[in-house]
Amino acid sequence: MTESFTSKAESNFLRIEAEEICVDYNGNLALYDASLKLKAASICGLVGMNGAGKTTLFKALMGFIRPSRGKIRINGLTVPKAQIEQAVAYVPQNEGLDCSFPVSVWDVVMMGRYGSMNFLRIPRESDRRAVWHALERVELTDYVNRPIGALSGGQRKRAFLARAIAQRASVLLLDEPFAGVDVRTEKLMADLFLQFRQDGRTILISTHDLGHVREFCDLVVLINKTVLAYGQTSEVFTSENLSRTFGGMHPDPISGAASLE
Amino acid sequence: MINLFTSISPLGFLLEPLTHEFMRRALMVSALVGGVCGLLSCYMTLKGWALMGDAVSHAVMPGVVIAYALGLPFSLGAFVFGVGSVALIGFVKQKSRVKEDTVIGLVFTGFFALGLVLVSKIKSNIDLMHILFGSPLGISNLDLQQTLIISFIVIAILLIFRRDLMLYCFDPTHARSIGINTGILHYLLLSVLSLAAVAGLQTVGIILVVAMLITPGATAYLLTDRFDRMNYLAVLSSSISSILGVYISYWFDIETGGSIVLVQTLIFLLAFLFAPRYGILKFTNSSSP
């Protein structure tokens, strides 16, 4: 199975394009004039405080909310079309799901294929192959029949990454992927991200932890109700940008702990 | 029935009731409705909709009464009021600062009270006891037909959309992100809930219908880690409970709805105590993951 999206990756192809988008919830502005361009094959950190609009941006990219202004293109397509193409995968935080739900690892990864199946969601041979292949890539083939609740936090995280691989999504939205993950899993996930980048995928990682951004991301987006800055980590992480992002509560770039300026 | 156990062989215990037309019908309807509610109960328990099930099953009451009074199929009235109550719950929750469980309790008791008042005013053909406590032993031809049709619709919907509904219960965010319309699934599940409540009302009555909608699912949940197996087990335990309940009700001359639900509760209790992995008295090696 061909897994790579490199033909598009080589040509400076834009995976995510947001132009001056505004989102408001019943008059409360959650995001204004947010613009962002992300190329194929990049790993990008999305950094901001709670309530800065990280979740809102994710929701807009997934098509859950329509911006009141501005436009979004994913792989050059409108968001609904990108949804149909199975272009965007969301990898949830562990706490966001009911992990006592009676499904196996295999079932969870198979859910990545649902969008490509007929409406009865009966898996074909190619779906099974895609699921197995995805499980191989995250090294979970020994766990296929385990209930999802019997996995450790890190293994569960990998299962959801496998679901995104099975979906063959070219844009991955990760919500706090490093929260509650041990060093070994962190390393494994970082390796996976590098492979994803090689495939030509674009990964957007929402996080509080600036240390992780420095370590794992090529690019960074700083947001606080709007996109303050984005680009190479070394250029964007200026003390001025950071203090605008964290509203004066400048976090220590290594530990991520907030300290007053 | 004094010498019950001496005068009748075990086989007779099973077969004698079948000589009566009303018992054959009662057993068939109860088993079918049990299976239908059992299947739905998997989704109710996994989605955490026990209170919602209670609410919808009570809220259908005025619909049933009005439909009877107007000579319409009672399922239609029940469906309208079931879905209406849910819409009202959503509306009040959105527009006020009152918490959701309070709104649910408030709306369904209001609807239920309206049903009681209507029954007392529109006396004609409606037997309050039948609606409240069910009467599978005395089910009419018309009710039987409607129950069969409802059961068929519910089973068809739950089978066609089982993967989507499972995904919706487990991870609605992923469902939406791959282009599945979760809003439609939400209302589909609520509609099915209203229909199943009407079917369940035939056998155990409005007051106990919520048991049919959660107990089999809860029992099955203790017995397996697989969704498909949970479906089979819930349907099986629910149908068996219904059949046993009707038999017990026949032989010991006790209220049918109560007897069905009591058997369900006993089966849950057995699972709670003895389920291989999740029972409180585990007999298997608990060190296996």
Coordinates of C-alpha atoms in Angstrom, one line a residue:
Chain A
M1 CA 0.0 0.0 0.0
T2 CA 1.3 3.4 -0.8
E3 CA 1.3 5.6 2.3
S4 CA 3.1 8.6 1.2
F5 CA 1.8 11.9 0.1
T6 CA 5.2 13.1 -1.2
S7 CA 4.2 14.1 -4.7
K8 CA 2.3 16.9 -3.1
A9 CA 4.9 17.4 -0.4
E10 CA 7.7 18.2 -2.8
S11 CA 5.9 21.1 -4.4
N12 CA 5.5 23.4 -1.5
F13 CA 1.9 22.3 -1.4
L14 CA -0.2 24.1 1.1
R15 CA -2.0 21.7 3.5
I16 CA -3.7 24.2 5.7
E17 CA -4.7 27.7 4.6
A18 CA -6.7 30.0 6.8
E19 CA -7.4 33.5 5.8
E20 CA -8.5 36.0 8.3
I21 CA -11.0 33.7 10.0
C22 CA -13.3 35.0 12.8
V23 CA -15.2 32.7 15.0
D24 CA -17.7 33.9 17.6
Y25 CA -19.9 32.0 20.0
N26 CA -23.2 34.0 20.4
G27 CA -21.3 37.3 20.2
N28 CA -18.2 36.2 22.2
L29 CA -15.3 36.4 19.9
A30 CA -13.2 33.3 20.2
L31 CA -10.9 34.0 17.3
Y32 CA -10.4 37.0 15.0
D33 CA -8.4 37.6 11.9
A34 CA -6.5 34.4 12.3
S35 CA -4.4 33.6 9.3
L36 CA -2.2 30.7 8.8
K37 CA -0.4 28.8 6.0
L38 CA 1.1 25.4 6.7
K39 CA 2.9 23.4 4.0
A40 CA 2.9 19.7 3.5
A41 CA 5.4 17.7 5.5
S42 CA 5.7 19.9 8.6
I43 CA 5.3 19.4 12.3
C44 CA 3.9 22.4 13.9
G45 CA 3.2 23.3 17.5
L46 CA 0.1 25.2 18.4
V47 CA 0.8 27.2 21.5
G48 CA -1.5 29.4 23.6
M49 CA -3.1 29.6 27.0
N50 CA -6.4 28.0 27.9
G51 CA -9.2 29.9 26.1
A52 CA -6.7 31.3 23.6
G53 CA -8.6 29.6 20.7
K54 CA -6.6 26.4 20.2
T55 CA -9.7 24.2 20.4
T56 CA -11.7 26.7 18.3
L57 CA -9.1 26.6 15.6
F58 CA -9.2 22.8 15.6
K59 CA -13.0 22.8 15.4
A60 CA -12.9 25.2 12.5
L61 CA -10.3 23.0 10.7
M62 CA -12.5 19.9 11.3
G63 CA -15.6 21.8 10.1
F64 CA -17.5 21.7 13.4
I65 CA -17.9 25.4 13.4
R66 CA -18.2 27.8 10.5
P67 CA -16.1 30.9 10.8
S68 CA -18.3 34.0 10.6
R69 CA -15.7 35.5 8.3
G70 CA -12.7 34.4 6.4
K71 CA -12.0 31.2 4.6
I72 CA -10.3 27.9 5.2
R73 CA -8.8 25.5 2.7
I74 CA -7.4 22.1 3.4
N75 CA -5.3 20.5 0.6
G76 CA -6.8 23.3 -1.5
L77 CA -10.4 22.1 -0.7
T78 CA -13.2 23.6 1.3
V79 CA -13.6 22.0 4.7
P80 CA -16.7 19.9 3.9
K81 CA -14.9 18.6 0.8
A82 CA -11.8 17.9 2.8
Q83 CA -14.0 15.9 5.3
I84 CA -15.3 13.8 2.5
E85 CA -11.8 13.2 1.3
Q86 CA -11.0 12.0 4.9
A87 CA -8.2 14.6 4.9
V88 CA -8.3 15.6 8.6
A89 CA -7.8 13.3 11.6
Y90 CA -8.3 14.4 15.1
V91 CA -6.3 12.6 17.8
P92 CA -8.1 13.1 21.1
Q93 CA -6.7 13.5 24.6
N94 CA -6.9 10.3 26.6
E95 CA -9.2 11.9 29.2
G96 CA -11.6 12.9 26.5
L97 CA -12.9 9.4 25.9
D98 CA -14.7 6.7 27.8
C99 CA -12.0 4.1 27.9
S100 CA -14.2 1.5 29.5
F101 CA -16.1 1.3 26.2
P102 CA -16.3 -2.3 24.9
V103 CA -14.1 -2.0 21.8
S104 CA -10.8 -3.6 21.0
V105 CA -7.7 -1.9 19.6
W106 CA -8.6 -3.4 16.2
D107 CA -12.1 -1.9 16.4
V108 CA -10.7 1.5 17.3
V109 CA -8.3 1.6 14.4
M110 CA -11.0 0.2 12.0
M111 CA -13.0 3.4 12.9
G112 CA -10.5 5.3 10.9
R113 CA -11.8 3.4 7.8
Y114 CA -15.5 4.2 8.3
G115 CA -15.5 7.3 6.2
S116 CA -14.2 5.3 3.2
M117 CA -16.7 2.4 3.6
N118 CA -20.2 2.0 2.4
F119 CA -23.0 3.1 4.8
L120 CA -23.2 -0.3 6.5
R121 CA -19.5 0.0 7.3
I122 CA -18.7 -3.5 6.4
P123 CA -14.9 -3.8 6.1
R124 CA -13.3 -5.0 2.9
E125 CA -10.0 -6.8 2.6
S126 CA -8.3 -3.5 1.8
D127 CA -9.7 -2.0 5.0
R128 CA -8.3 -4.8 7.0
R129 CA -4.9 -4.5 5.4
A130 CA -4.9 -0.8 6.1
V131 CA -5.7 -1.4 9.8
W132 CA -3.0 -4.0 10.1
H133 CA -0.5 -1.8 8.4
A134 CA -1.4 1.1 10.7
L135 CA -1.0 -1.1 13.7
E136 CA 2.4 -2.3 12.5
R137 CA 3.6 1.3 12.2
V138 CA 2.7 2.1 15.8
E139 CA 4.0 -1.3 17.0
L140 CA 0.7 -2.4 18.5
T141 CA 0.2 -5.6 16.5
D142 CA 0.6 -7.6 19.7
Y143 CA -2.4 -5.8 21.2
V144 CA -5.0 -6.0 18.4
N145 CA -7.5 -8.0 20.5
R146 CA -7.0 -6.1 23.8
P147 CA -9.9 -3.9 24.9
I148 CA -8.9 -0.3 24.5
G149 CA -9.3 0.2 28.3
A150 CA -6.6 -2.4 29.0
L151 CA -3.9 -0.3 27.3
S152 CA -1.6 2.1 29.0
G153 CA -2.0 5.8 28.3
G154 CA 0.9 5.7 25.8
Q155 CA -0.3 2.6 24.0
R156 CA -3.8 4.2 23.8
K157 CA -2.3 7.3 22.2
R158 CA -0.6 5.1 19.6
A159 CA -3.8 3.3 18.9
F160 CA -5.4 6.7 18.1
L161 CA -2.5 7.6 15.9
A162 CA -2.9 4.3 14.1
R163 CA -6.5 5.2 13.5
A164 CA -5.4 8.4 11.8
I165 CA -2.9 6.4 9.7
A166 CA -5.7 4.0 8.7
Q167 CA -7.8 7.0 7.8
R168 CA -5.0 8.0 5.5
A169 CA -5.5 11.6 6.7
S170 CA -2.9 14.1 5.4
V171 CA -3.6 16.6 8.2
L172 CA -3.3 15.4 11.8
L173 CA -4.7 17.5 14.7
L174 CA -3.3 16.4 18.0
D175 CA -4.7 17.6 21.3
E176 CA -2.0 17.6 24.0
P177 CA -0.4 14.4 22.8
F178 CA 2.4 14.5 25.4
A179 CA 0.2 14.9 28.4
G180 CA 0.7 12.0 30.8
V181 CA 3.0 10.1 28.5
D182 CA 6.2 8.5 29.7
V183 CA 9.6 9.2 28.1
R184 CA 9.7 6.0 26.1
T185 CA 6.4 6.7 24.5
E186 CA 7.3 10.3 23.9
K187 CA 10.3 9.1 22.0
L188 CA 8.3 6.6 20.0
M189 CA 5.7 9.3 19.2
A190 CA 8.4 11.7 18.1
D191 CA 9.8 9.1 15.8
L192 CA 6.3 8.6 14.4
F193 CA 5.9 12.3 13.8
L194 CA 9.1 12.3 11.8
Q195 CA 7.9 9.4 9.7
F196 CA 4.6 11.3 9.2
R197 CA 6.5 14.3 8.0
Q198 CA 8.4 12.1 5.6
D199 CA 5.1 10.8 4.3
G200 CA 4.2 14.4 3.5
R201 CA 1.6 14.8 6.3
T202 CA 1.1 18.0 8.2
I203 CA 0.8 17.6 12.0
L204 CA -0.6 20.3 14.2
I205 CA 0.1 19.7 17.9
S206 CA -1.7 21.7 20.5
T207 CA 0.4 22.0 23.6
H208 CA 1.2 24.1 26.7
D209 CA 4.7 22.8 26.8
L210 CA 7.3 25.0 25.0
G211 CA 10.0 22.5 25.7
H212 CA 8.2 19.9 23.6
V213 CA 7.7 22.4 20.8
R214 CA 11.5 23.2 20.7
E215 CA 12.3 19.5 20.7
F216 CA 9.8 18.0 18.3
C217 CA 8.4 20.8 16.0
D218 CA 9.8 22.5 13.0
L219 CA 7.3 25.3 13.2
V220 CA 5.2 27.0 15.8
V221 CA 2.0 28.9 15.8
L222 CA 1.4 31.3 18.7
I223 CA -2.2 32.2 19.3
N224 CA -4.1 34.4 21.7
K225 CA -7.5 35.0 20.2
T226 CA -5.7 35.5 16.9
V227 CA -2.6 34.1 15.3
L228 CA 0.2 36.3 16.8
A229 CA 3.0 34.7 14.9
Y230 CA 4.0 31.6 13.0
G231 CA 7.1 30.2 11.4
Q232 CA 10.4 28.6 12.4
T233 CA 10.6 27.9 16.1
S234 CA 13.8 29.8 16.5
E235 CA 12.4 33.0 14.9
V236 CA 9.0 32.9 16.6
F237 CA 10.1 32.2 20.1
T238 CA 11.1 35.7 21.0
S239 CA 10.4 37.0 24.4
E240 CA 8.1 39.7 23.0
N241 CA 6.0 37.1 21.1
L242 CA 5.8 34.8 24.1
S243 CA 4.7 37.6 26.4
R244 CA 1.9 38.5 24.0
T245 CA 0.9 34.9 23.8
F246 CA 0.8 34.4 27.5
G247 CA -0.5 37.8 28.4
G248 CA 2.5 38.8 30.5
M249 CA 2.6 35.4 32.2
H250 CA 5.8 34.5 30.5
P251 CA 6.4 30.7 30.8
D252 CA 9.8 29.3 31.2
P253 CA 10.7 27.9 27.8
I254 CA 12.2 24.7 29.3
S255 CA 9.8 23.8 32.0
G256 CA 6.7 25.5 30.6
A257 CA 5.9 26.8 34.1
A258 CA 4.5 30.3 34.1
S259 CA 6.5 33.0 35.8
L260 CA 5.6 36.7 36.1
E261 CA 7.6 39.0 33.9
Chain B
M1 CA -52.3 -24.3 41.8
I2 CA -51.7 -25.7 45.2
N3 CA -49.9 -28.8 44.1
L4 CA -48.0 -27.0 41.4
F5 CA -44.8 -28.9 41.7
T6 CA -46.3 -32.4 42.3
S7 CA -49.0 -32.4 39.8
I8 CA -47.2 -31.0 36.8
S9 CA -44.0 -32.4 35.2
P10 CA -41.2 -29.9 34.3
L11 CA -42.2 -30.3 30.7
G12 CA -45.8 -29.6 31.5
F13 CA -44.6 -26.5 33.4
L14 CA -43.3 -25.2 30.1
L15 CA -45.9 -26.6 27.7
E16 CA -49.2 -26.2 29.6
P17 CA -49.3 -22.4 29.2
L18 CA -48.7 -22.7 25.5
T19 CA -52.1 -24.4 25.1
H20 CA -53.6 -20.9 25.7
E21 CA -53.7 -18.5 22.7
F22 CA -53.2 -15.5 25.0
M23 CA -50.1 -17.1 26.5
R24 CA -48.5 -17.8 23.2
R25 CA -49.1 -14.2 22.1
A26 CA -47.8 -12.9 25.4
L27 CA -44.7 -14.9 25.2
M28 CA -44.0 -14.0 21.7
V29 CA -44.6 -10.3 22.2
S30 CA -42.6 -10.2 25.4
A31 CA -39.6 -12.0 23.9
L32 CA -39.6 -9.7 20.9
V33 CA -40.0 -6.5 22.8
G34 CA -37.4 -7.8 25.3
G35 CA -35.0 -8.3 22.4
V36 CA -35.7 -4.9 20.9
C37 CA -35.3 -3.0 24.1
G38 CA -32.3 -5.2 25.0
L39 CA -30.5 -4.2 21.8
L40 CA -31.2 -0.5 22.4
S41 CA -30.1 -0.8 26.0
C42 CA -26.5 -1.2 24.8
Y43 CA -26.5 2.3 23.4
M44 CA -28.4 3.8 26.3
T45 CA -25.9 2.5 28.9
L46 CA -22.8 3.3 26.8
K47 CA -24.1 6.8 26.0
G48 CA -25.1 7.4 29.6
W49 CA -28.7 8.0 28.7
A50 CA -30.4 6.1 31.5
L51 CA -32.1 9.3 32.8
M52 CA -33.0 10.2 29.2
G53 CA -34.6 6.8 28.8
D54 CA -36.6 7.3 31.9
A55 CA -37.7 10.8 30.7
V56 CA -38.7 9.7 27.2
S57 CA -40.6 6.7 28.4
H58 CA -42.7 8.7 30.9
A59 CA -43.1 11.6 28.5
V60 CA -44.9 9.5 25.9
M61 CA -47.9 9.0 28.2
P62 CA -50.0 12.0 27.1
G63 CA -49.2 11.1 23.5
V64 CA -50.6 7.6 24.0
V65 CA -53.7 8.9 25.7
I66 CA -54.4 11.5 23.0
A67 CA -53.8 9.0 20.2
Y68 CA -56.3 6.5 21.8
A69 CA -58.8 9.3 22.2
L70 CA -58.5 10.4 18.6
G71 CA -58.4 6.8 17.3
L72 CA -54.9 7.2 15.9
P73 CA -52.2 4.6 16.3
F74 CA -50.8 5.0 19.8
S75 CA -47.3 4.7 18.6
L76 CA -47.7 7.9 16.6
G77 CA -48.8 9.9 19.6
A78 CA -46.0 8.4 21.7
F79 CA -43.5 9.2 19.1
V80 CA -44.5 12.8 18.8
F81 CA -44.5 13.3 22.6
G82 CA -41.3 11.4 23.0
V83 CA -39.3 13.4 20.5
G84 CA -41.2 16.6 21.7
S85 CA -40.1 16.1 25.2
V86 CA -36.5 15.8 24.2
A87 CA -36.7 18.9 22.1
L88 CA -38.2 20.7 25.0
I89 CA -35.5 19.5 27.3
G90 CA -32.9 20.8 24.9
F91 CA -34.6 24.1 24.6
V92 CA -35.1 24.8 28.3
K93 CA -31.5 23.7 29.0
Q94 CA -30.2 26.1 26.4
K95 CA -32.3 29.1 27.4
S96 CA -32.1 28.9 31.2
R97 CA -29.4 28.4 33.8
V98 CA -31.0 25.3 35.2
K99 CA -28.8 22.1 35.0
E100 CA -29.6 19.4 32.6
D101 CA -30.6 16.6 35.0
T102 CA -33.0 19.0 36.7
V103 CA -34.5 20.0 33.3
I104 CA -35.0 16.3 32.4
G105 CA -36.7 15.5 35.7
L106 CA -38.9 18.6 35.4
V107 CA -40.0 18.0 31.8
F108 CA -40.8 14.3 32.1
T109 CA -42.8 14.6 35.3
G110 CA -44.7 17.5 33.7
F111 CA -45.6 15.3 30.7
F112 CA -46.4 12.3 32.9
A113 CA -48.7 14.4 35.0
L114 CA -50.4 15.7 31.9
G115 CA -50.9 12.1 30.8
L116 CA -52.5 11.2 34.2
V117 CA -54.8 14.2 34.0
L118 CA -55.9 13.4 30.4
V119 CA -56.6 9.8 31.3
S120 CA -58.9 10.9 34.1
K121 CA -60.8 13.2 31.8
I122 CA -60.9 11.0 28.7
K123 CA -62.2 7.8 30.4
S124 CA -63.7 5.9 27.4
N125 CA -61.5 3.1 26.3
I126 CA -58.3 3.7 28.1
D127 CA -57.3 1.5 31.0
L128 CA -54.8 3.5 33.0
M129 CA -53.5 0.3 34.6
H130 CA -52.6 -1.1 31.2
I131 CA -50.6 1.9 30.3
L132 CA -48.9 2.2 33.6
F133 CA -48.2 -1.5 34.2
G134 CA -48.5 -3.2 30.8
S135 CA -50.6 -6.2 30.0
P136 CA -48.9 -8.6 27.7
L137 CA -51.5 -11.3 28.7
G138 CA -54.3 -9.2 27.4
I139 CA -52.8 -7.5 24.4
S140 CA -55.3 -6.6 21.6
N141 CA -54.8 -7.5 17.9
L142 CA -54.3 -3.8 17.0
D143 CA -51.7 -3.3 19.7
L144 CA -50.0 -6.5 18.7
Q145 CA -49.7 -5.4 15.1
Q146 CA -48.3 -2.0 16.0
T147 CA -45.8 -3.6 18.4
L148 CA -44.6 -5.9 15.6
I149 CA -44.2 -3.0 13.2
I150 CA -42.4 -0.8 15.8
S151 CA -40.1 -3.7 16.7
F152 CA -39.2 -4.2 13.1
I153 CA -38.5 -0.6 12.5
V154 CA -36.3 -0.3 15.6
I155 CA -34.3 -3.4 14.8
A156 CA -33.8 -2.3 11.2
I157 CA -32.5 1.1 12.2
L158 CA -30.2 -0.3 15.0
L159 CA -28.8 -2.9 12.6
I160 CA -28.2 -0.6 9.7
F161 CA -26.6 2.2 11.8
R162 CA -25.0 0.1 14.4
R163 CA -21.4 1.0 13.5
D164 CA -22.2 4.7 13.2
L165 CA -24.2 4.7 16.4
M166 CA -21.4 2.8 18.2
L167 CA -18.9 5.4 16.9
Y168 CA -21.2 8.2 17.9
C169 CA -21.4 6.8 21.5
F170 CA -17.7 6.2 21.7
D171 CA -16.1 9.1 19.9
P172 CA -18.5 11.7 18.4
T173 CA -15.6 14.0 17.6
H174 CA -14.0 11.5 15.3
A175 CA -17.4 10.6 13.8
R176 CA -17.9 14.3 12.9
S177 CA -14.4 14.8 11.6
I178 CA -14.9 12.0 9.0
G179 CA -18.1 13.5 7.8
I180 CA -20.7 11.5 9.7
N181 CA -23.7 13.7 10.6
T182 CA -23.8 13.2 14.4
G183 CA -26.8 15.6 14.7
I184 CA -28.9 13.1 12.7
L185 CA -27.6 10.2 14.7
H186 CA -28.5 11.9 17.9
Y187 CA -32.1 12.4 16.8
L188 CA -32.2 8.9 15.3
L189 CA -31.3 7.4 18.6
L190 CA -33.8 9.5 20.4
S191 CA -36.6 8.5 17.9
V192 CA -35.7 4.9 18.3
L193 CA -35.8 5.4 22.1
S194 CA -39.3 6.8 21.8
L195 CA -40.4 3.9 19.6
A196 CA -38.8 1.3 21.9
A197 CA -40.5 2.9 24.9
V198 CA -43.9 2.4 23.2
A199 CA -43.1 -1.2 22.5
G200 CA -41.8 -1.8 26.0
L201 CA -45.0 -0.1 27.4
Q202 CA -47.0 -3.1 26.0
T203 CA -45.2 -5.6 28.2
V204 CA -44.0 -3.9 31.4
G205 CA -45.9 -0.5 31.3
I206 CA -44.6 3.0 31.4
I207 CA -43.3 3.0 34.9
L208 CA -40.9 0.0 34.4
V209 CA -40.0 0.5 30.7
V210 CA -36.8 2.2 31.7
A211 CA -35.6 -1.1 33.2
M212 CA -36.0 -2.7 29.8
L213 CA -33.9 0.1 28.3
I214 CA -31.0 -0.1 30.7
T215 CA -30.8 -3.3 32.7
P216 CA -29.9 -5.8 29.9
G217 CA -27.2 -3.4 28.6
A218 CA -25.7 -3.0 32.0
T219 CA -25.7 -6.8 32.5
A220 CA -24.0 -7.4 29.2
Y221 CA -21.5 -4.6 29.8
L222 CA -20.3 -6.6 32.9
L223 CA -19.8 -9.7 30.8
T224 CA -17.8 -8.6 27.8
D225 CA -15.3 -6.1 26.3
R226 CA -16.7 -6.4 22.8
F227 CA -19.5 -4.3 21.5
D228 CA -20.9 -7.0 19.2
R229 CA -20.9 -9.6 22.0
M230 CA -22.5 -7.0 24.3
N231 CA -25.4 -6.7 21.7
Y232 CA -26.0 -10.5 21.7
L233 CA -25.8 -10.9 25.4
A234 CA -28.2 -8.0 26.1
V235 CA -30.7 -9.3 23.6
L236 CA -30.4 -12.8 25.0
S237 CA -30.7 -11.8 28.7
S238 CA -33.6 -9.5 27.9
S239 CA -35.6 -12.0 25.9
I240 CA -35.0 -14.8 28.4
S241 CA -36.0 -12.4 31.2
S242 CA -39.2 -11.6 29.4
I243 CA -40.1 -15.3 28.7
L244 CA -39.3 -16.4 32.3
G245 CA -41.2 -13.4 33.6
V246 CA -44.3 -14.3 31.7
Y247 CA -44.1 -17.9 32.8
I248 CA -43.6 -16.9 36.4
S249 CA -46.4 -14.5 36.2
Y250 CA -48.7 -17.2 34.8
W251 CA -47.8 -19.9 37.4
F252 CA -47.7 -17.8 40.5
D253 CA -50.4 -15.3 39.4
I254 CA -48.3 -12.2 39.8
E255 CA -48.1 -9.0 37.9
T256 CA -46.4 -9.6 34.6
G257 CA -44.4 -6.4 34.2
G258 CA -43.0 -6.6 37.7
S259 CA -42.1 -10.2 37.2
I260 CA -40.2 -9.5 34.0
V261 CA -38.2 -6.7 35.4
L262 CA -37.5 -8.6 38.6
V263 CA -36.0 -11.4 36.5
Q264 CA -33.9 -8.9 34.6
T265 CA -32.7 -7.4 37.9
L266 CA -31.8 -10.9 39.2
I267 CA -29.8 -11.6 36.1
F268 CA -27.9 -8.3 36.6
L269 CA -27.2 -9.3 40.2
L270 CA -25.7 -12.6 39.1
A271 CA -23.5 -10.8 36.6
F272 CA -22.6 -8.2 39.2
L273 CA -21.5 -11.0 41.6
F274 CA -20.1 -13.6 39.2
A275 CA -19.0 -12.0 35.9
P276 CA -15.6 -13.4 35.0
R277 CA -13.7 -10.2 34.8
Y278 CA -15.9 -7.5 36.2
G279 CA -17.9 -9.3 38.9
I280 CA -17.1 -8.4 42.5
L281 CA -16.4 -12.1 43.2
K282 CA -13.9 -12.8 40.6
F283 CA -13.0 -16.4 40.1
T284 CA -10.5 -16.0 37.3
N285 CA -6.9 -14.8 37.8
S286 CA -7.2 -11.1 38.2
S287 CA -3.6 -10.5 37.2
S288 CA -4.4 -11.0 33.5
P289 CA -4.8 -7.6 31.9

